[in-house]
Amino acid sequence: MTSHNMTWISYPSKSQPFTSQEEIEAFIASQNIISRLMHCYIAFFVPTGLTAGICILIIFIKNYLQNKRQSLDLFLLHFTISNIIMIFLSFTVIARPDYLTATHLACSVLSFFFNFGYFNSQYVFILALLTLLLDRFPPGTALCKATQRPILCVGFVLTYTFCLSLTEAVLVGTDNYQLEARCQLDPLFAWPEYEIVKFTFGFGIPSLLQILCFTVLLAKEAPAGAPALRQHIRTHPAVYAISATIFICRLFYNVMVLLRTTLKLQRSIGTTKNELVMNIAEIVLFCESCASLVVILCFHKPCKDEVLKVIQKCRRKTGANNHLEISETATTHQSGSQ
């Protein structure tokens, strides 16, 4: 692997001279779109996602302390922590339509933690999906035995994603660490191999594994004692909903990542439209982290049951308070009439 000189690359909105009125209007429009999307994300998705994530952590930790320990819950707990990390790192978009200014070294460190959360959430979710699918088949298989040891599985995923993230940090570039640049979590000045590795191990391989799981689910005949396919899906709707959400959002994001790689190989900085769509894809990726947490809270049975209990308690307290107020009012009227 040879070193690349990426000092020539820059953002079109920061380097291109705008000579015509149409180019100026297109630039202003793209900046407005990015700014509005950023404000919508920060105002609505971030509070919702963080609130859902904190509630999920409380519920899973409470269940774990009560010895309600299931492999699926542990994997979803790990998935939740990864997505919360992603949400906190997404605060880097607050500067949009401008970008953070940081040294190459600082940007590489941010990229490392971002990729760690990105890869980690993807692969631990595959473990959760695999656990559900293997529930329909005999427990004697090697894969089923492996998923019954969730701590070991999580440890393997952590080690694997750490190695991938470290590789990506190297592919950001090993030169010019002291130079300052405009920084994204996927740095623009990263080598082309950075995006290729990210697409391969962050989307291509995980997507193939998910497709393989669903193929086995649909094609293989389950044993006589296993629940029907529809019942199985209705029992665990959260995992299947998240699977579709992850695939759609990350497909859009990774297509844009590959497009940026193509431009780098052509030694082109692209257009302001390319920059706009890449920024939209990045915000969509962060929205997926928030949406996944909300889906777990609302549709995963242990979380949904706890939420319903809290709502019922609130209703009972409200009903009791209203009853007391009516009783006090009636007592007051009776004493006044006497």
Short mmCIF file of C-alpha atoms in Angstrom, two decimals:
data_model
loop_
_atom_site.label_atom_id
_atom_site.label_comp_id
_atom_site.label_asym_id
_atom_site.label_seq_id
_atom_site.Cartn_x
_atom_site.Cartn_y
_atom_site.Cartn_z
CA MET A 1 0.00 0.00 0.00
CA THR A 2 1.57 3.26 -1.16
CA SER A 3 1.13 6.64 0.49
CA HIS A 4 -1.12 9.16 -1.24
CA ASN A 5 -0.67 12.90 -1.38
CA MET A 6 -4.16 14.22 -0.58
CA THR A 7 -3.23 17.86 0.02
CA TRP A 8 -4.86 18.82 -3.27
CA ILE A 9 -8.39 17.86 -2.20
CA SER A 10 -10.87 20.35 -0.76
CA TYR A 11 -14.60 20.95 -0.45
CA PRO A 12 -16.19 22.46 -3.57
CA SER A 13 -18.10 25.03 -1.51
CA LYS A 14 -14.83 26.27 0.02
CA SER A 15 -12.62 26.36 -3.06
CA GLN A 16 -14.60 26.79 -6.28
CA PRO A 17 -15.00 30.32 -7.64
CA PHE A 18 -18.63 31.10 -8.40
CA THR A 19 -18.76 33.25 -11.51
CA SER A 20 -22.38 33.05 -12.68
CA GLN A 21 -25.58 34.01 -10.91
CA GLU A 22 -26.89 30.44 -11.26
CA GLU A 23 -23.86 28.99 -9.47
CA ILE A 24 -24.22 31.48 -6.63
CA GLU A 25 -27.92 30.70 -6.23
CA ALA A 26 -27.24 26.93 -6.29
CA PHE A 27 -24.53 27.38 -3.64
CA ILE A 28 -26.84 29.40 -1.37
CA ALA A 29 -29.65 26.85 -1.82
CA SER A 30 -27.39 23.91 -0.91
CA GLN A 31 -26.11 25.73 2.17
CA ASN A 32 -29.69 26.43 3.29
CA ILE A 33 -30.70 22.78 2.82
CA ILE A 34 -27.75 21.51 4.88
CA SER A 35 -28.40 24.07 7.63
CA ARG A 36 -32.11 23.22 7.88
CA LEU A 37 -31.48 19.48 7.94
CA MET A 38 -28.88 19.94 10.67
CA HIS A 39 -31.28 22.00 12.80
CA CYS A 40 -34.09 19.45 12.35
CA TYR A 41 -31.75 16.62 13.33
CA ILE A 42 -30.42 18.40 16.42
CA ALA A 43 -33.86 19.62 17.50
CA PHE A 44 -35.92 16.45 17.01
CA PHE A 45 -33.85 13.32 16.40
CA VAL A 46 -31.07 13.85 18.96
CA PRO A 47 -33.32 14.43 22.03
CA THR A 48 -35.62 11.58 20.99
CA GLY A 49 -32.76 9.17 20.33
CA LEU A 50 -30.88 10.00 23.54
CA THR A 51 -34.04 9.76 25.65
CA ALA A 52 -34.89 6.37 24.12
CA GLY A 53 -31.30 5.19 24.58
CA ILE A 54 -31.18 6.16 28.26
CA CYS A 55 -34.52 4.44 28.91
CA ILE A 56 -33.30 1.27 27.18
CA LEU A 57 -30.11 1.26 29.26
CA ILE A 58 -32.10 1.62 32.48
CA ILE A 59 -34.52 -1.18 31.53
CA PHE A 60 -31.83 -3.63 30.38
CA ILE A 61 -29.59 -2.99 33.39
CA LYS A 62 -32.59 -3.41 35.73
CA ASN A 63 -33.53 -6.70 34.05
CA TYR A 64 -29.92 -7.87 34.17
CA LEU A 65 -29.71 -7.21 37.91
CA GLN A 66 -32.95 -9.17 38.34
CA ASN A 67 -31.31 -12.15 36.56
CA LYS A 68 -33.48 -11.71 33.46
CA ARG A 69 -30.48 -12.35 31.24
CA GLN A 70 -31.14 -13.18 27.61
CA SER A 71 -28.60 -13.20 24.79
CA LEU A 72 -30.81 -11.00 22.62
CA ASP A 73 -31.14 -8.35 25.35
CA LEU A 74 -27.39 -8.27 25.89
CA PHE A 75 -26.74 -7.83 22.17
CA LEU A 76 -29.36 -5.06 21.96
CA LEU A 77 -27.82 -3.40 25.02
CA HIS A 78 -24.46 -3.39 23.26
CA PHE A 79 -26.15 -2.11 20.10
CA THR A 80 -27.76 0.69 22.12
CA ILE A 81 -24.44 1.81 23.62
CA SER A 82 -22.86 1.91 20.15
CA ASN A 83 -25.68 4.05 18.80
CA ILE A 84 -25.51 6.45 21.75
CA ILE A 85 -21.81 6.92 20.97
CA MET A 86 -22.74 7.60 17.35
CA ILE A 87 -25.29 10.22 18.45
CA PHE A 88 -22.76 12.04 20.64
CA LEU A 89 -20.23 12.04 17.79
CA SER A 90 -22.91 13.41 15.47
CA PHE A 91 -22.70 16.73 17.33
CA THR A 92 -19.86 17.49 14.92
CA VAL A 93 -22.55 18.43 12.36
CA ILE A 94 -23.55 21.46 14.47
CA ALA A 95 -21.06 23.54 12.49
CA ARG A 96 -22.80 22.82 9.18
CA PRO A 97 -22.91 24.17 6.54
CA ASP A 98 -19.35 24.87 7.68
CA TYR A 99 -17.01 22.17 8.98
CA LEU A 100 -14.98 21.66 12.13
CA THR A 101 -11.41 22.86 11.89
CA ALA A 102 -8.94 20.40 13.40
CA THR A 103 -5.52 18.92 12.80
CA HIS A 104 -5.23 15.74 10.78
CA LEU A 105 -4.33 13.89 13.97
CA ALA A 106 -7.42 15.11 15.86
CA CYS A 107 -9.61 14.29 12.86
CA SER A 108 -8.12 10.78 12.72
CA VAL A 109 -8.94 10.24 16.39
CA LEU A 110 -12.56 11.36 15.84
CA SER A 111 -12.76 9.09 12.81
CA PHE A 112 -11.46 6.15 14.86
CA PHE A 113 -14.22 6.46 17.48
CA PHE A 114 -16.86 7.05 14.81
CA ASN A 115 -15.82 3.94 12.88
CA PHE A 116 -15.66 1.93 16.10
CA GLY A 117 -19.31 2.77 16.84
CA TYR A 118 -20.27 2.30 13.18
CA PHE A 119 -18.72 -1.17 12.75
CA ASN A 120 -19.65 -2.25 16.26
CA SER A 121 -23.36 -1.49 15.91
CA GLN A 122 -23.46 -3.26 12.55
CA TYR A 123 -21.85 -6.50 13.64
CA VAL A 124 -23.46 -6.78 17.07
CA PHE A 125 -26.84 -6.33 15.40
CA ILE A 126 -26.02 -9.27 13.13
CA LEU A 127 -25.46 -11.31 16.30
CA ALA A 128 -28.91 -10.22 17.54
CA LEU A 129 -30.47 -11.18 14.22
CA LEU A 130 -28.65 -14.49 14.21
CA THR A 131 -29.87 -15.25 17.73
CA LEU A 132 -33.49 -14.77 16.69
CA LEU A 133 -33.17 -16.86 13.56
CA LEU A 134 -31.49 -19.71 15.40
CA ASP A 135 -34.35 -19.78 17.90
CA ARG A 136 -36.44 -21.50 15.23
CA PHE A 137 -33.93 -24.29 14.66
CA PRO A 138 -32.53 -27.09 16.85
CA PRO A 139 -30.18 -25.80 19.60
CA GLY A 140 -27.48 -28.34 18.83
CA THR A 141 -25.79 -26.39 16.05
CA ALA A 142 -22.39 -24.78 16.67
CA LEU A 143 -23.71 -21.30 15.86
CA CYS A 144 -26.55 -21.65 18.34
CA LYS A 145 -24.12 -22.75 21.05
CA ALA A 146 -21.93 -19.75 20.27
CA THR A 147 -24.80 -17.25 20.60
CA GLN A 148 -25.66 -18.78 23.98
CA ARG A 149 -22.35 -17.30 25.21
CA PRO A 150 -23.09 -13.62 24.53
CA ILE A 151 -20.15 -12.22 26.52
CA LEU A 152 -17.73 -14.17 24.34
CA CYS A 153 -19.52 -13.03 21.17
CA VAL A 154 -19.47 -9.39 22.26
CA GLY A 155 -15.77 -9.67 23.11
CA PHE A 156 -15.05 -11.04 19.65
CA VAL A 157 -17.03 -8.23 17.99
CA LEU A 158 -15.23 -5.58 20.08
CA THR A 159 -11.82 -6.98 19.11
CA TYR A 160 -12.79 -7.25 15.44
CA THR A 161 -14.24 -3.73 15.24
CA PHE A 162 -11.24 -2.27 17.10
CA CYS A 163 -8.92 -3.75 14.46
CA LEU A 164 -11.09 -2.43 11.64
CA SER A 165 -11.26 1.05 13.20
CA LEU A 166 -7.49 1.09 13.71
CA THR A 167 -7.00 0.13 10.07
CA GLU A 168 -9.29 2.94 9.00
CA ALA A 169 -7.38 5.41 11.21
CA VAL A 170 -4.19 4.44 9.36
CA LEU A 171 -5.93 4.84 5.99
CA VAL A 172 -6.95 8.38 6.88
CA GLY A 173 -3.33 9.19 6.15
CA THR A 174 -0.04 8.82 7.97
CA ASP A 175 1.43 12.15 6.82
CA ASN A 176 0.77 15.79 7.69
CA TYR A 177 -0.66 15.11 11.15
CA GLN A 178 0.20 18.64 12.22
CA LEU A 179 -1.68 20.36 9.39
CA GLU A 180 -5.13 21.83 10.03
CA ALA A 181 -8.05 20.91 7.80
CA ARG A 182 -11.82 20.93 7.63
CA CYS A 183 -12.88 17.76 9.38
CA GLN A 184 -15.72 15.29 8.91
CA LEU A 185 -16.06 12.00 10.76
CA ASP A 186 -15.21 10.38 7.44
CA PRO A 187 -12.37 12.78 6.54
CA LEU A 188 -12.35 14.13 3.02
CA PHE A 189 -8.53 13.92 2.90
CA ALA A 190 -8.52 10.16 3.68
CA TRP A 191 -6.94 7.85 1.13
CA PRO A 192 -9.27 6.17 -1.39
CA GLU A 193 -8.61 2.83 0.34
CA TYR A 194 -10.36 4.24 3.42
CA GLU A 195 -13.75 4.34 1.68
CA ILE A 196 -13.19 1.00 -0.04
CA VAL A 197 -12.46 -0.77 3.26
CA LYS A 198 -15.39 1.01 4.93
CA PHE A 199 -17.81 -0.08 2.20
CA THR A 200 -16.52 -3.66 2.16
CA PHE A 201 -16.43 -4.35 5.90
CA GLY A 202 -19.03 -1.82 7.07
CA PHE A 203 -21.75 -2.51 4.53
CA GLY A 204 -20.93 -5.19 1.96
CA ILE A 205 -20.07 -8.10 4.27
CA PRO A 206 -22.71 -7.28 6.94
CA SER A 207 -25.40 -6.97 4.25
CA LEU A 208 -24.46 -10.34 2.78
CA LEU A 209 -24.66 -11.89 6.25
CA GLN A 210 -28.12 -10.39 6.80
CA ILE A 211 -29.31 -11.63 3.41
CA LEU A 212 -27.93 -15.09 4.25
CA CYS A 213 -29.81 -15.09 7.56
CA PHE A 214 -33.09 -14.16 5.90
CA THR A 215 -32.54 -16.70 3.15
CA VAL A 216 -32.11 -19.46 5.74
CA LEU A 217 -35.16 -18.18 7.61
CA LEU A 218 -37.37 -18.33 4.53
CA ALA A 219 -35.93 -21.36 2.77
CA LYS A 220 -35.14 -23.82 5.53
CA GLU A 221 -37.97 -25.79 7.04
CA ALA A 222 -38.22 -25.36 10.81
CA PRO A 223 -38.79 -28.35 13.12
CA ALA A 224 -42.29 -29.32 14.17
CA GLY A 225 -42.11 -27.65 17.59
CA ALA A 226 -40.89 -24.29 16.27
CA PRO A 227 -43.31 -21.33 16.03
CA ALA A 228 -44.72 -20.33 12.68
CA LEU A 229 -42.72 -17.80 10.66
CA ARG A 230 -45.34 -15.04 10.99
CA GLN A 231 -45.63 -15.60 14.71
CA HIS A 232 -41.84 -15.52 15.05
CA ILE A 233 -41.65 -12.18 13.24
CA ARG A 234 -44.54 -10.72 15.27
CA THR A 235 -42.83 -11.79 18.49
CA HIS A 236 -39.68 -9.84 17.62
CA PRO A 237 -40.76 -6.98 15.32
CA ALA A 238 -38.07 -4.57 16.58
CA VAL A 239 -35.14 -6.54 15.20
CA TYR A 240 -36.66 -6.93 11.75
CA ALA A 241 -37.71 -3.26 11.59
CA ILE A 242 -34.20 -2.16 12.59
CA SER A 243 -32.71 -4.48 9.97
CA ALA A 244 -34.67 -2.75 7.21
CA THR A 245 -33.85 0.72 8.58
CA ILE A 246 -30.13 -0.01 8.80
CA PHE A 247 -30.00 -1.43 5.29
CA ILE A 248 -31.83 1.49 3.65
CA CYS A 249 -29.98 4.29 5.46
CA ARG A 250 -26.53 2.73 5.20
CA LEU A 251 -27.04 1.82 1.55
CA PHE A 252 -27.62 5.50 0.73
CA TYR A 253 -24.64 6.53 2.83
CA ASN A 254 -22.26 3.95 1.38
CA VAL A 255 -23.24 4.71 -2.20
CA MET A 256 -22.23 8.31 -1.57
CA VAL A 257 -18.99 7.16 0.07
CA LEU A 258 -18.14 5.14 -3.07
CA LEU A 259 -19.02 8.12 -5.27
CA ARG A 260 -16.57 10.24 -3.29
CA THR A 261 -13.91 7.55 -3.81
CA THR A 262 -14.52 7.64 -7.55
CA LEU A 263 -13.97 11.40 -7.55
CA LYS A 264 -10.72 10.97 -5.60
CA LEU A 265 -9.41 8.41 -8.07
CA GLN A 266 -10.23 10.86 -10.87
CA ARG A 267 -8.48 13.63 -8.89
CA SER A 268 -11.66 15.68 -8.92
CA ILE A 269 -13.18 17.58 -6.01
CA GLY A 270 -16.68 17.23 -7.46
CA THR A 271 -19.43 19.83 -7.34
CA THR A 272 -21.40 21.56 -4.61
CA LYS A 273 -24.24 19.14 -5.42
CA ASN A 274 -22.00 16.16 -4.62
CA GLU A 275 -21.05 17.83 -1.35
CA LEU A 276 -24.70 18.52 -0.50
CA VAL A 277 -25.79 14.90 -1.07
CA MET A 278 -22.84 13.58 0.97
CA ASN A 279 -23.84 15.84 3.86
CA ILE A 280 -27.45 14.66 3.58
CA ALA A 281 -26.27 11.03 3.62
CA GLU A 282 -24.23 11.66 6.77
CA ILE A 283 -27.24 13.17 8.59
CA VAL A 284 -29.45 10.29 7.40
CA LEU A 285 -26.92 7.87 8.91
CA PHE A 286 -27.16 9.64 12.28
CA CYS A 287 -30.97 9.68 12.04
CA GLU A 288 -30.84 5.90 11.64
CA SER A 289 -29.05 5.59 15.01
CA CYS A 290 -31.80 7.62 16.70
CA ALA A 291 -34.62 5.78 14.92
CA SER A 292 -33.20 2.36 15.84
CA LEU A 293 -33.23 3.25 19.54
CA VAL A 294 -36.83 4.45 19.35
CA VAL A 295 -37.83 1.20 17.61
CA ILE A 296 -36.21 -0.88 20.38
CA LEU A 297 -37.95 1.12 23.10
CA CYS A 298 -41.38 0.94 21.47
CA PHE A 299 -41.39 -2.57 19.96
CA HIS A 300 -38.93 -4.79 21.84
CA LYS A 301 -41.11 -6.66 24.35
CA PRO A 302 -39.14 -6.11 27.62
CA CYS A 303 -38.81 -2.39 26.87
CA LYS A 304 -42.40 -2.03 25.67
CA ASP A 305 -43.72 -3.76 28.79
CA GLU A 306 -41.77 -1.40 31.08
CA VAL A 307 -43.00 1.64 29.17
CA LEU A 308 -46.61 0.44 29.43
CA LYS A 309 -46.18 -0.12 33.19
CA VAL A 310 -44.93 3.45 33.64
CA ILE A 311 -47.85 4.82 31.59
CA GLN A 312 -50.36 2.80 33.64
CA LYS A 313 -48.84 4.06 36.90
CA CYS A 314 -49.07 7.64 35.68
CA ARG A 315 -52.72 7.12 34.71
CA ARG A 316 -53.52 5.61 38.11
CA LYS A 317 -51.88 8.51 39.91
CA THR A 318 -53.71 11.02 37.72
CA GLY A 319 -57.00 9.19 38.28
CA ALA A 320 -56.41 9.04 42.04
CA ASN A 321 -55.59 12.76 42.16
CA ASN A 322 -58.70 13.61 40.17
CA HIS A 323 -60.78 11.43 42.49
CA LEU A 324 -59.37 13.20 45.55
CA GLU A 325 -60.07 16.60 44.03
CA ILE A 326 -63.69 15.63 43.27
CA SER A 327 -64.14 14.24 46.80
CA GLU A 328 -62.71 17.40 48.36
CA THR A 329 -64.95 19.57 46.17
CA ALA A 330 -68.03 17.52 47.09
CA THR A 331 -67.14 17.75 50.79
CA THR A 332 -66.73 21.51 50.52
CA HIS A 333 -70.14 21.88 48.84
CA GLN A 334 -71.81 19.74 51.48
CA SER A 335 -70.31 21.73 54.36
CA GLY A 336 -71.25 24.99 52.66
CA SER A 337 -74.89 23.93 52.18
CA GLN A 338 -75.14 22.97 55.83
#
